[in-house]
Coordinates of C-alpha atoms in Angstrom, one line a residue:
M6 CA 134.5 50.9 38.6
D7 CA 135.1 54.7 38.7
L8 CA 131.7 56.3 38.0
Y9 CA 132.4 59.9 38.9
T10 CA 134.9 62.3 40.2
E11 CA 134.6 64.8 43.0
G12 CA 135.0 68.5 42.3
D13 CA 135.1 71.7 44.3
P14 CA 132.3 72.3 46.8
I15 CA 129.7 74.9 45.9
A16 CA 127.7 77.3 48.0
D17 CA 124.5 79.2 47.6
T18 CA 126.1 82.7 47.6
R19 CA 122.7 84.4 47.1
A20 CA 121.2 83.1 50.4
P21 CA 120.8 85.8 53.0
D22 CA 121.9 85.4 56.6
G23 CA 120.3 86.7 59.8
P24 CA 116.9 85.6 61.3
V25 CA 115.2 83.2 59.0
E26 CA 111.9 85.0 59.5
T27 CA 113.2 88.2 57.9
R28 CA 115.6 86.8 55.2
W29 CA 113.2 87.0 52.3
E30 CA 111.9 90.5 53.0
R31 CA 115.4 91.9 53.6
H32 CA 116.6 90.2 50.4
R33 CA 113.7 91.6 48.4
F34 CA 114.5 95.1 49.6
E35 CA 118.3 94.7 48.8
M36 CA 117.7 93.4 45.3
K37 CA 117.9 95.9 42.4
L38 CA 114.9 96.9 40.3
V39 CA 114.3 97.5 36.6
N40 CA 112.7 100.8 35.7
P41 CA 109.2 100.2 34.1
A42 CA 110.3 102.1 31.0
N43 CA 113.2 99.7 30.6
R44 CA 111.2 96.5 31.2
R45 CA 109.5 96.7 27.8
K46 CA 112.9 96.7 26.1
M47 CA 113.7 93.3 27.7
T48 CA 112.7 89.9 26.5
V49 CA 112.3 86.8 28.7
I50 CA 111.7 83.3 27.4
V51 CA 109.6 81.0 29.6
V52 CA 109.6 77.3 28.7
G53 CA 106.5 75.5 30.1
T54 CA 103.0 76.7 30.9
G55 CA 102.1 74.8 34.0
L56 CA 101.5 76.5 37.4
A57 CA 105.1 77.7 37.6
G58 CA 105.6 78.7 34.0
G59 CA 102.1 80.1 33.4
S60 CA 102.1 82.2 36.6
A61 CA 105.6 83.4 35.8
A62 CA 104.9 84.4 32.3
A63 CA 101.7 86.2 33.3
T64 CA 103.4 88.1 36.1
L65 CA 106.5 89.1 34.1
A66 CA 104.2 90.4 31.3
E67 CA 102.1 92.2 33.8
Q68 CA 105.3 93.9 35.0
G69 CA 106.0 95.1 31.5
Y70 CA 108.6 92.6 30.1
Q71 CA 108.2 91.2 26.6
V72 CA 107.6 87.5 27.3
R73 CA 107.8 84.6 24.8
S74 CA 106.2 81.4 26.2
Y75 CA 106.7 77.9 24.8
C76 CA 104.9 74.6 25.5
Y77 CA 104.7 71.3 23.6
Q78 CA 101.0 70.9 24.3
D79 CA 98.4 72.2 21.9
S80 CA 97.2 74.7 24.6
P81 CA 98.9 76.2 27.7
R82 CA 96.1 74.7 29.8
R83 CA 97.0 71.2 28.9
A84 CA 100.2 71.4 31.1
H85 CA 100.4 68.5 33.5
S86 CA 99.7 70.7 36.5
I87 CA 96.0 70.3 35.5
A88 CA 96.1 66.7 36.7
A89 CA 96.9 67.6 40.3
Q90 CA 94.0 66.5 42.5
G91 CA 94.2 66.9 46.2
G92 CA 95.0 70.5 47.3
I93 CA 97.5 73.2 48.0
N94 CA 99.1 74.0 51.4
A95 CA 99.1 77.4 53.0
A96 CA 99.7 78.5 56.6
K97 CA 96.5 80.4 57.0
N98 CA 95.4 78.7 60.2
Y99 CA 91.8 79.2 59.4
R100 CA 91.0 76.2 61.5
N101 CA 92.7 77.7 64.6
D102 CA 94.4 74.3 65.1
G103 CA 97.9 75.5 65.8
D104 CA 99.2 76.1 62.3
S105 CA 101.6 78.9 61.5
V106 CA 104.3 79.8 59.0
H107 CA 106.9 78.3 61.3
R108 CA 104.9 75.0 61.6
L109 CA 104.6 74.7 57.8
F110 CA 108.4 75.4 57.6
Y111 CA 109.1 72.8 60.3
D112 CA 106.8 70.1 58.7
T113 CA 108.4 70.7 55.3
V114 CA 112.0 70.4 56.5
K115 CA 111.2 67.4 58.6
G116 CA 109.1 65.8 55.8
G117 CA 112.0 66.3 53.4
D118 CA 114.1 64.2 55.9
F119 CA 116.4 67.2 56.5
R120 CA 117.8 67.4 53.0
S121 CA 116.5 70.8 52.0
R122 CA 117.7 74.4 52.7
E123 CA 116.1 76.2 55.6
S124 CA 116.1 79.6 53.9
N125 CA 114.2 78.3 50.8
V126 CA 111.7 76.4 52.8
H127 CA 110.9 79.3 55.1
R128 CA 110.3 81.6 52.2
L129 CA 108.0 79.0 50.7
A130 CA 106.0 78.9 53.9
E131 CA 105.8 82.7 54.1
V132 CA 104.7 83.1 50.5
S133 CA 102.0 80.3 50.9
V134 CA 99.6 82.7 52.6
N135 CA 99.8 85.1 49.6
I136 CA 99.1 82.4 47.1
I137 CA 95.6 81.7 48.4
D138 CA 94.7 85.4 48.3
Q139 CA 96.0 85.7 44.8
C140 CA 94.0 82.7 43.6
V141 CA 90.8 83.7 45.3
A142 CA 91.1 87.1 43.7
Q143 CA 91.4 85.3 40.3
G144 CA 88.2 83.4 41.0
V145 CA 89.6 80.0 41.8
P146 CA 86.6 78.1 43.2
F147 CA 88.1 76.7 46.4
A148 CA 85.8 74.5 48.5
R149 CA 84.0 76.5 51.2
E150 CA 82.4 75.6 54.5
Y151 CA 78.7 76.2 55.2
G152 CA 79.4 79.7 56.5
G153 CA 81.3 80.7 53.4
L154 CA 84.9 80.5 54.7
L155 CA 87.5 78.6 52.7
D156 CA 87.6 74.9 53.7
T157 CA 90.7 73.0 54.4
R158 CA 91.6 69.3 55.0
S159 CA 94.5 67.2 56.2
F160 CA 97.4 65.8 54.1
G161 CA 100.3 63.6 54.9
G162 CA 103.1 64.6 57.3
A163 CA 101.0 67.2 59.1
Q164 CA 98.7 67.2 62.2
V165 CA 96.9 70.4 61.1
Q166 CA 94.4 71.0 58.4
R167 CA 96.2 73.4 56.1
T168 CA 95.3 72.1 52.6
F169 CA 93.0 74.2 50.5
Y170 CA 91.2 72.3 47.7
A171 CA 88.7 72.4 44.9
R172 CA 87.1 69.0 45.3
G173 CA 89.5 66.5 43.6
Q174 CA 90.6 68.8 40.8
T175 CA 92.6 71.5 42.6
G176 CA 95.4 71.6 40.0
Q177 CA 92.9 72.1 37.2
Q178 CA 91.2 75.1 38.9
L179 CA 94.6 76.7 39.9
L180 CA 95.9 76.2 36.4
L181 CA 92.8 77.8 34.9
G182 CA 93.4 80.8 37.2
A183 CA 97.0 81.2 35.9
Y184 CA 95.9 80.4 32.4
Q185 CA 93.4 83.2 32.5
A186 CA 96.0 85.6 33.7
L187 CA 98.3 84.4 30.9
E188 CA 95.6 84.7 28.2
R189 CA 94.9 88.3 29.3
Q190 CA 98.6 89.2 28.7
I191 CA 98.5 87.3 25.4
G192 CA 95.5 89.4 24.4
L193 CA 97.3 92.6 25.4
G194 CA 100.3 91.6 23.2
N195 CA 102.7 91.3 26.1
V196 CA 103.1 87.5 25.8
E197 CA 103.9 85.7 22.5
M198 CA 102.4 82.2 22.9
N199 CA 104.1 79.4 21.0
A200 CA 102.2 76.1 21.6
R201 CA 103.3 72.8 19.9
H202 CA 106.9 73.9 20.2
E203 CA 109.5 71.7 21.9
M204 CA 112.8 73.1 23.3
L205 CA 115.7 71.0 22.1
E206 CA 118.7 73.1 23.0
L207 CA 119.9 76.0 25.1
V208 CA 121.9 78.9 23.6
L209 CA 124.7 80.4 25.6
V210 CA 126.4 83.6 24.6
D211 CA 129.5 84.7 26.6
G212 CA 128.6 82.2 29.3
R213 CA 125.0 83.5 29.7
A214 CA 121.7 81.9 28.8
R215 CA 120.4 84.0 25.9
G216 CA 118.1 81.8 23.9
I217 CA 116.7 78.4 23.0
V218 CA 116.4 76.2 19.9
V219 CA 112.8 74.9 19.4
R220 CA 111.1 72.6 16.9
D221 CA 107.6 73.3 15.6
M222 CA 106.0 69.9 16.3
V223 CA 103.5 70.4 13.5
T224 CA 105.6 71.6 10.6
G225 CA 109.0 70.3 11.8
E226 CA 110.6 73.8 11.4
I227 CA 113.5 74.4 13.7
S228 CA 114.1 78.0 14.9
T229 CA 116.3 79.9 17.3
E230 CA 114.8 82.3 19.7
M231 CA 116.9 84.8 21.6
A232 CA 116.2 86.8 24.8
D233 CA 117.8 88.5 27.8
A234 CA 117.1 85.6 30.1
V235 CA 115.6 82.1 29.9
V236 CA 113.2 80.5 32.5
L237 CA 112.7 76.8 32.5
A238 CA 109.4 75.6 34.0
S239 CA 109.4 72.3 32.2
G240 CA 108.4 69.9 35.1
G241 CA 109.9 66.7 36.4
Y242 CA 111.4 63.6 35.0
G243 CA 109.3 60.8 36.5
N244 CA 108.6 59.3 33.1
V245 CA 112.2 57.9 33.1
F246 CA 110.4 55.0 34.8
Y247 CA 108.1 54.7 31.8
L248 CA 105.1 53.9 34.0
S249 CA 104.2 56.8 36.2
T250 CA 101.3 59.1 37.1
N251 CA 102.8 61.8 34.8
A252 CA 101.2 62.6 31.4
K253 CA 102.9 60.7 28.6
G254 CA 104.4 63.9 27.2
C255 CA 106.3 64.8 30.4
N256 CA 110.0 64.6 29.8
V257 CA 113.4 65.8 30.9
T258 CA 114.7 67.2 27.6
A259 CA 114.6 70.9 28.4
S260 CA 116.4 70.4 31.7
W261 CA 118.8 67.9 30.3
R262 CA 119.8 70.1 27.4
A263 CA 120.6 72.8 30.0
H264 CA 122.6 70.3 32.0
R265 CA 124.7 69.3 29.1
K266 CA 125.5 73.0 28.6
G267 CA 126.7 73.5 32.1
A268 CA 123.8 73.6 34.5
Y269 CA 124.3 71.4 37.5
F270 CA 121.7 68.7 38.1
A271 CA 121.0 68.3 41.9
N272 CA 119.9 65.2 43.7
P273 CA 118.6 63.2 40.7
C274 CA 118.0 60.1 42.8
Y275 CA 115.3 61.8 44.9
T276 CA 112.1 60.5 43.4
Q277 CA 108.7 60.3 45.0
I278 CA 106.7 57.2 44.9
H279 CA 103.0 58.0 45.6
P280 CA 101.3 55.5 47.9
T281 CA 97.8 55.8 46.4
C282 CA 97.7 54.9 42.7
I283 CA 95.6 52.4 40.8
P284 CA 97.8 49.2 40.6
V285 CA 99.4 48.0 37.4
S286 CA 97.0 45.6 35.6
G287 CA 99.3 44.2 32.8
D288 CA 102.1 44.8 30.3
H289 CA 99.7 46.7 28.0
Q290 CA 99.7 49.8 30.2
S291 CA 101.5 53.0 29.2
K292 CA 100.8 55.0 32.3
L293 CA 99.3 54.9 35.8
T294 CA 96.6 56.8 37.5
L295 CA 96.9 58.7 40.7
M296 CA 94.2 58.5 43.4
S297 CA 94.6 61.7 45.5
E298 CA 96.3 61.6 48.9
S299 CA 93.2 63.5 50.2
L300 CA 91.4 60.1 50.1
R301 CA 93.5 59.1 53.1
N302 CA 91.6 61.7 55.2
D303 CA 88.6 59.3 55.2
G304 CA 89.8 56.1 53.7
R305 CA 91.5 53.5 55.9
V306 CA 94.3 51.4 54.5
W307 CA 94.4 47.7 55.3
V308 CA 95.3 44.2 54.1
P309 CA 94.3 40.8 55.4
K310 CA 96.2 39.5 58.4
A311 CA 96.6 36.1 56.8
K312 CA 98.9 35.5 53.8
G313 CA 97.2 34.6 50.6
D314 CA 93.7 35.4 51.8
Q315 CA 91.7 35.4 48.6
R316 CA 88.3 36.3 50.1
S317 CA 86.3 39.3 49.0
P318 CA 87.2 42.3 51.2
R319 CA 83.6 42.5 52.5
E320 CA 83.8 38.8 53.7
I321 CA 86.9 39.5 55.8
P322 CA 85.8 40.4 59.4
E323 CA 87.4 43.4 61.3
D324 CA 89.5 41.2 63.6
E325 CA 91.1 39.6 60.5
R326 CA 92.2 42.9 59.0
D327 CA 95.5 44.7 59.5
Y328 CA 95.1 48.5 59.4
Y329 CA 98.9 48.6 59.3
L330 CA 99.5 52.4 59.1
E331 CA 97.2 53.0 62.1
R332 CA 99.0 50.1 63.9
I333 CA 102.6 51.2 63.2
Y334 CA 102.1 55.0 63.2
P335 CA 99.3 55.7 65.7
S336 CA 100.1 59.5 65.9
F337 CA 99.6 60.1 62.2
G338 CA 97.8 56.9 61.1
N339 CA 96.8 56.9 57.5
L340 CA 98.3 60.4 57.0
V341 CA 102.0 59.6 57.3
P342 CA 104.2 61.1 54.6
R343 CA 104.3 59.5 51.1
D344 CA 107.6 57.8 51.3
I345 CA 106.7 56.0 54.6
A346 CA 103.2 55.0 53.4
S347 CA 104.7 53.6 50.1
R348 CA 107.4 51.5 51.8
A349 CA 104.8 50.2 54.3
A350 CA 102.6 49.1 51.4
K351 CA 105.6 47.4 49.7
N352 CA 106.5 45.6 52.9
V353 CA 103.0 44.1 53.5
C354 CA 102.8 43.0 49.8
D355 CA 106.3 41.5 49.9
S356 CA 105.2 39.5 53.0
G357 CA 102.5 37.9 50.9
R358 CA 99.5 39.8 52.2
G359 CA 98.9 42.0 49.1
V360 CA 95.5 42.0 47.4
G361 CA 94.2 41.9 43.9
P362 CA 95.1 39.7 40.9
T363 CA 98.8 40.5 41.1
G364 CA 99.2 40.6 44.9
L365 CA 100.6 44.1 44.5
G366 CA 97.8 46.1 46.1
V367 CA 96.3 47.2 49.4
Y368 CA 92.8 48.3 50.3
L369 CA 91.7 51.9 50.7
D370 CA 88.3 51.5 52.5
F371 CA 85.6 54.1 52.9
A372 CA 83.0 52.0 54.6
D373 CA 83.6 53.6 58.0
A374 CA 83.4 57.2 56.6
I375 CA 80.3 56.4 54.6
N376 CA 78.6 55.0 57.7
R377 CA 79.8 58.0 59.8
L378 CA 79.2 60.9 57.4
G379 CA 76.8 59.5 54.8
R380 CA 77.3 58.8 51.1
K381 CA 76.4 62.3 50.1
A382 CA 79.1 63.9 52.2
I383 CA 81.7 61.5 50.6
E384 CA 80.4 62.3 47.1
A385 CA 80.7 66.0 47.8
K386 CA 84.4 65.6 48.8
Y387 CA 85.6 62.9 46.4
G388 CA 82.9 62.2 43.9
N389 CA 85.0 62.8 40.8
L390 CA 87.8 60.6 42.1
F391 CA 85.4 57.8 42.9
E392 CA 84.0 58.1 39.4
M393 CA 87.4 58.0 37.8
Y394 CA 88.3 54.9 39.8
E395 CA 85.1 53.1 38.7
R396 CA 85.6 54.0 35.1
I397 CA 89.2 52.6 35.1
T398 CA 88.6 49.5 37.3
G399 CA 84.9 48.7 36.9
E400 CA 84.6 48.5 40.7
D401 CA 82.3 50.8 42.7
P402 CA 84.4 52.3 45.6
Y403 CA 81.2 53.1 47.5
E404 CA 80.5 49.4 47.7
V405 CA 83.9 47.8 47.8
P406 CA 87.3 49.2 48.9
M407 CA 89.6 50.7 46.3
R408 CA 92.8 48.8 45.5
I409 CA 95.9 51.0 45.5
Y410 CA 99.7 50.5 45.2
P411 CA 102.6 53.0 45.1
A412 CA 103.7 54.5 41.7
V413 CA 106.2 57.1 40.5
H414 CA 104.7 60.5 40.9
Y415 CA 107.1 63.4 41.4
T416 CA 110.8 64.2 41.4
M417 CA 112.4 66.2 44.1
G418 CA 115.7 66.4 42.2
G419 CA 116.2 68.8 39.4
L420 CA 118.5 71.5 38.1
W421 CA 120.5 73.1 40.9
V422 CA 119.5 76.7 41.7
D423 CA 120.6 79.3 44.2
Y424 CA 118.2 81.3 46.5
D425 CA 117.3 83.5 43.5
L426 CA 116.2 80.4 41.5
Q427 CA 119.2 80.9 39.1
S428 CA 121.1 77.9 37.9
S429 CA 124.8 77.6 37.7
I430 CA 124.5 79.2 34.2
P431 CA 123.9 83.0 34.6
G432 CA 120.6 84.1 33.1
L433 CA 119.1 80.6 33.3
F434 CA 116.3 80.5 35.9
V435 CA 114.6 77.2 36.9
I436 CA 111.2 77.1 38.7
G437 CA 108.7 74.6 39.9
E438 CA 109.3 70.9 39.7
A439 CA 112.2 71.4 37.2
N440 CA 114.4 72.7 40.1
F441 CA 115.5 70.9 43.2
S442 CA 115.1 73.7 45.8
D443 CA 112.4 73.2 48.4
H444 CA 111.5 69.6 49.1
G445 CA 114.6 67.8 50.2
A446 CA 114.4 64.0 49.9
N447 CA 110.6 63.8 50.1
R448 CA 107.9 66.3 49.2
L449 CA 104.9 66.5 51.4
G450 CA 101.5 66.2 49.8
A451 CA 99.9 69.4 48.5
S452 CA 103.3 71.2 48.4
A453 CA 104.0 70.9 44.6
L454 CA 101.2 73.4 43.7
M455 CA 102.4 75.7 46.5
Q456 CA 106.0 75.7 45.2
G457 CA 105.0 76.2 41.6
L458 CA 102.9 79.2 42.3
A459 CA 105.3 80.6 44.9
D460 CA 108.1 80.5 42.3
G461 CA 106.0 81.9 39.5
Y462 CA 103.9 84.6 41.1
F463 CA 106.1 85.8 44.0
V464 CA 109.8 84.8 43.9
L465 CA 111.0 84.8 40.3
P466 CA 109.6 88.2 39.4
N467 CA 111.8 89.7 42.1
T468 CA 115.0 87.7 41.5
L469 CA 114.9 87.9 37.7
A470 CA 114.6 91.7 37.9
N471 CA 117.7 91.8 40.1
Y472 CA 119.6 89.7 37.5
L473 CA 118.6 92.0 34.6
A474 CA 119.3 95.2 36.6
S475 CA 122.7 93.9 37.8
S476 CA 123.8 92.6 34.4
G477 CA 123.5 96.0 32.8
P478 CA 122.3 96.4 29.2
L479 CA 123.1 93.1 27.4
D480 CA 124.3 93.1 23.9
K481 CA 121.6 92.4 21.4
V482 CA 122.1 89.1 19.7
D483 CA 120.1 87.2 17.1
A484 CA 119.9 83.8 15.5
S485 CA 122.9 84.6 13.3
H486 CA 125.3 84.7 16.3
P487 CA 127.9 81.9 16.0
E488 CA 126.8 80.3 19.3
A489 CA 123.2 80.3 18.2
V490 CA 124.1 78.8 14.8
A491 CA 126.2 76.1 16.6
A492 CA 123.3 75.2 18.9
R493 CA 120.9 74.9 16.0
T494 CA 123.3 72.7 14.1
E495 CA 123.6 70.4 17.1
V496 CA 119.8 70.0 17.0
E497 CA 119.7 69.3 13.3
D498 CA 122.5 66.8 13.5
R499 CA 120.8 64.9 16.4
I500 CA 117.5 64.6 14.5
K501 CA 119.4 63.4 11.4
R502 CA 121.2 60.8 13.4
L503 CA 118.0 59.5 15.0
L504 CA 116.2 59.2 11.6
A505 CA 119.2 57.5 9.9
I506 CA 119.5 54.5 12.3
N507 CA 116.4 52.8 10.7
G508 CA 116.7 49.8 13.1
D509 CA 114.2 47.1 14.1
R510 CA 112.9 48.2 17.6
T511 CA 110.4 50.9 18.5
V512 CA 111.1 53.8 20.7
D513 CA 108.5 52.6 23.2
S514 CA 110.1 49.2 23.5
F515 CA 113.4 50.8 24.6
H516 CA 111.6 53.2 27.0
R517 CA 109.6 50.3 28.6
E518 CA 112.7 48.3 29.1
L519 CA 114.6 51.2 30.6
G520 CA 111.6 51.8 32.9
Q521 CA 111.7 48.2 34.1
I522 CA 115.4 48.5 35.0
M523 CA 114.8 51.8 36.9
W524 CA 111.8 50.5 38.8
E525 CA 113.5 47.3 39.8
H526 CA 116.8 48.8 40.9
C527 CA 116.3 52.5 41.5
G528 CA 112.6 52.5 42.6
M529 CA 111.2 52.2 46.1
E530 CA 114.3 50.3 47.4
R531 CA 117.9 50.5 46.1
S532 CA 121.0 48.5 46.9
E533 CA 124.6 48.7 45.9
A534 CA 124.5 45.5 43.9
G535 CA 121.2 46.5 42.2
L536 CA 122.4 49.9 41.3
R537 CA 125.7 48.7 39.8
K538 CA 123.7 46.1 37.8
A539 CA 121.3 48.9 36.6
I540 CA 124.2 51.1 35.4
D541 CA 125.6 48.2 33.3
E542 CA 122.2 47.4 31.9
I543 CA 121.4 51.0 31.1
R544 CA 124.7 51.5 29.3
A545 CA 124.2 48.3 27.2
L546 CA 120.6 49.3 26.4
R547 CA 121.6 52.8 25.4
E548 CA 124.2 51.4 23.0
Q549 CA 121.5 49.1 21.5
F550 CA 119.2 52.2 21.2
W551 CA 121.6 54.1 19.0
Q552 CA 122.1 51.0 16.9
R553 CA 118.6 49.5 16.6
V554 CA 115.9 52.1 17.2
R555 CA 113.5 52.7 14.3
V556 CA 112.1 56.2 13.9
P557 CA 109.7 56.1 10.9
G558 CA 108.9 59.2 8.8
D559 CA 111.1 62.3 8.5
G560 CA 111.6 65.6 10.4
E561 CA 109.6 67.8 8.0
G562 CA 106.3 67.5 9.8
L563 CA 104.4 65.9 12.6
N564 CA 106.4 62.9 13.8
Q565 CA 105.6 61.7 17.3
S566 CA 108.1 58.8 17.1
L567 CA 110.9 61.4 16.5
E568 CA 109.7 63.4 19.5
K569 CA 109.7 60.4 21.7
A570 CA 113.1 59.2 20.4
G571 CA 114.8 62.4 21.4
R572 CA 113.2 62.3 24.9
V573 CA 114.1 58.7 25.5
A574 CA 117.7 59.4 24.4
D575 CA 117.9 62.0 27.2
F576 CA 116.2 59.6 29.6
F577 CA 119.0 57.1 29.1
E578 CA 121.6 59.6 30.2
L579 CA 119.5 60.8 33.1
A580 CA 118.8 57.3 34.3
E581 CA 122.6 56.5 34.5
L582 CA 123.1 59.7 36.6
M583 CA 120.2 58.8 38.9
C584 CA 121.8 55.4 39.6
I585 CA 125.2 57.0 40.2
D586 CA 123.7 59.5 42.5
A587 CA 121.8 56.8 44.4
L588 CA 124.9 54.6 44.6
H589 CA 127.1 57.4 45.9
R590 CA 124.6 58.3 48.7
E591 CA 125.2 55.5 51.2
E592 CA 122.3 56.4 53.4
S593 CA 118.5 56.3 53.4
C594 CA 116.6 59.5 53.4
G595 CA 113.1 60.3 52.3
G596 CA 112.3 58.8 48.9
H597 CA 115.9 57.4 48.6
F598 CA 115.8 54.1 50.5
R599 CA 119.0 52.0 50.5
A600 CA 118.4 48.4 51.8
E601 CA 121.8 48.5 53.5
H602 CA 120.9 51.6 55.6
Q603 CA 117.7 51.1 57.6
T604 CA 116.9 51.1 61.3
P605 CA 116.0 47.9 63.1
D606 CA 112.3 48.5 62.6
G607 CA 112.8 49.2 58.8
E608 CA 112.8 53.0 58.7
A609 CA 115.2 55.2 56.7
Q610 CA 118.5 55.7 58.4
R611 CA 120.3 58.9 57.5
D612 CA 124.0 59.6 57.8
D613 CA 124.1 63.3 58.6
D614 CA 127.9 63.2 59.2
R615 CA 128.6 62.2 55.7
F616 CA 125.6 63.1 53.5
A617 CA 124.0 66.3 54.8
Y618 CA 124.6 68.0 51.5
V619 CA 123.1 68.7 48.1
A620 CA 124.7 66.6 45.4
A621 CA 125.1 68.8 42.4
W622 CA 126.3 67.0 39.3
E623 CA 128.3 68.6 36.5
Y624 CA 128.1 67.2 33.0
T625 CA 131.6 66.6 31.4
G626 CA 130.8 64.7 28.2
T627 CA 133.3 62.0 29.1
G628 CA 130.9 59.7 30.9
E629 CA 132.2 60.6 34.3
P630 CA 130.1 63.3 35.9
V631 CA 131.7 65.6 38.5
L632 CA 130.1 65.8 42.0
H633 CA 130.0 69.2 43.7
K634 CA 128.7 69.2 47.3
E635 CA 126.7 72.0 48.8
D636 CA 126.7 71.6 52.6
L637 CA 123.3 72.0 54.4
T638 CA 123.2 73.7 57.7
F639 CA 120.3 73.6 60.2
E640 CA 119.9 76.4 62.6
Y641 CA 116.1 76.2 63.3
V642 CA 115.0 72.6 62.6
H643 CA 117.7 70.4 64.0
P644 CA 118.0 66.9 62.3
T645 CA 116.6 64.0 64.2
Q646 CA 115.4 60.6 63.4
R647 CA 112.0 61.2 61.7
S648 CA 109.2 59.6 63.7
Y649 CA 105.5 59.6 62.9
K650 CA 104.6 57.0 65.5

């Protein structure tokens, strides 16, 4: 079965050479600038108001550009970044424990299993120190030590304490900082905020991204918005699995519409399974809940040594417990990277030692920490997380261990971008989780917030200016341009088609079934046979969707079924590409674990000779995507077998 064709290789032509420590600063100096008087004549569209989109819109407006911001939530501060819990990495070395920009760079490349670009990752590590200063200046209430200095804690994949945090609600506090900066610009008239609007198409004029087609989710009105450049900050695609820790509204539509218009989609099979989530409790669930990785600082992960042990955890003595992460990985213990912790949890549950009603769970136990530090100290660090857990499960984690199990959380894949964060479509920039650029095959904990703010506050404002200055004055275009009219017509026709099916199955029933296929065959463990089966099942289910889905109501007003139908239709196409990407990558690396490619002790086995590249997929419309390979080179962090033992 021919699933794809291979096209010409691609290269990141914007990446600078020379010493990695000076690449970003030299590149910044060499880029062109836009005169302040000219900036106010230019319009930039930003889709998404999370950490990446909110910080980008605020910063661009502060620089003088006219910014139009769009989000599907009822307020910019409802973006899913607000749900992030544990912290944000920065190489400040306040602990004097050996941290540095180079160590953060090294840990991130290694943590991504050597499938990321060195230039991008080093820039991220450099900029990380500026992010903390920016956020403190905004008033973000980071946790502090007794002496008043900013406090830090450990996260997975690092042996230093570089993670800054605001209790268990770091994303919320960081987003409120960006939101305040954004609201200031809205108040000054530099940002036009459009909440409850969903992007449904990208408009290209002369091969450049010049606008978007949006639907007002309250009135149903469809409009075409034009600009000099478009920035996508629309987040990841984890909800393709139906059950994930993402907010229910998170979707791939903005990115997928751009992909269908020519933007390459890179490494779609790289998905992150977070090891500490509240386990699935039944078929009634529509989403899962994250328990922050920060809990692994003080919580110890264990299962009974005996299979099928049904005793209460407090009745199981120490010598009958298996603290398996501490046993297998003594150097890092409970703070191994997420992909490794997740697979280890799966392995002990598959061996019959899982806990809880379903057997798909492991214990995260705080008894030792409470005895050592006292209950008040644990409450100060994790109180809101413990309260959330008790509200959902009815169990008090101060008295009994939490039960956790891995769940879909983040996507390292995304639209392909160059060093300037520009996609393969000129004028279309992609930032935050929506792009693929920094995390390789596995993101380290507390690095998502770091990347989102690095892109929005510090990288994009420089690179976007270079694009606008280098492009010269672009012709003014409006919604009457033939390409804009064609894009709007595509949206209208698609909505009419969805409404006209009038079948006998709900959108959610199709989404849930798609998610089950993806979790079973393209989740924590993949195989050739499973992926081929998944592709067949996805294609058959997609055909059923376009014949049997029922979308009640019409498109003239609020219609959440219509919104979900459009998103799930895009998820079907993405899911097939994810499986094709996972099938073609005959190796295991990071979050992509192929059962056929593992070391004798069950660790991921890369094939650097054949697969040390970024897989950038081109949409053709024929069903057979085209693979373009971008070779990865390593001058400073040489690929080795990852070991956290």
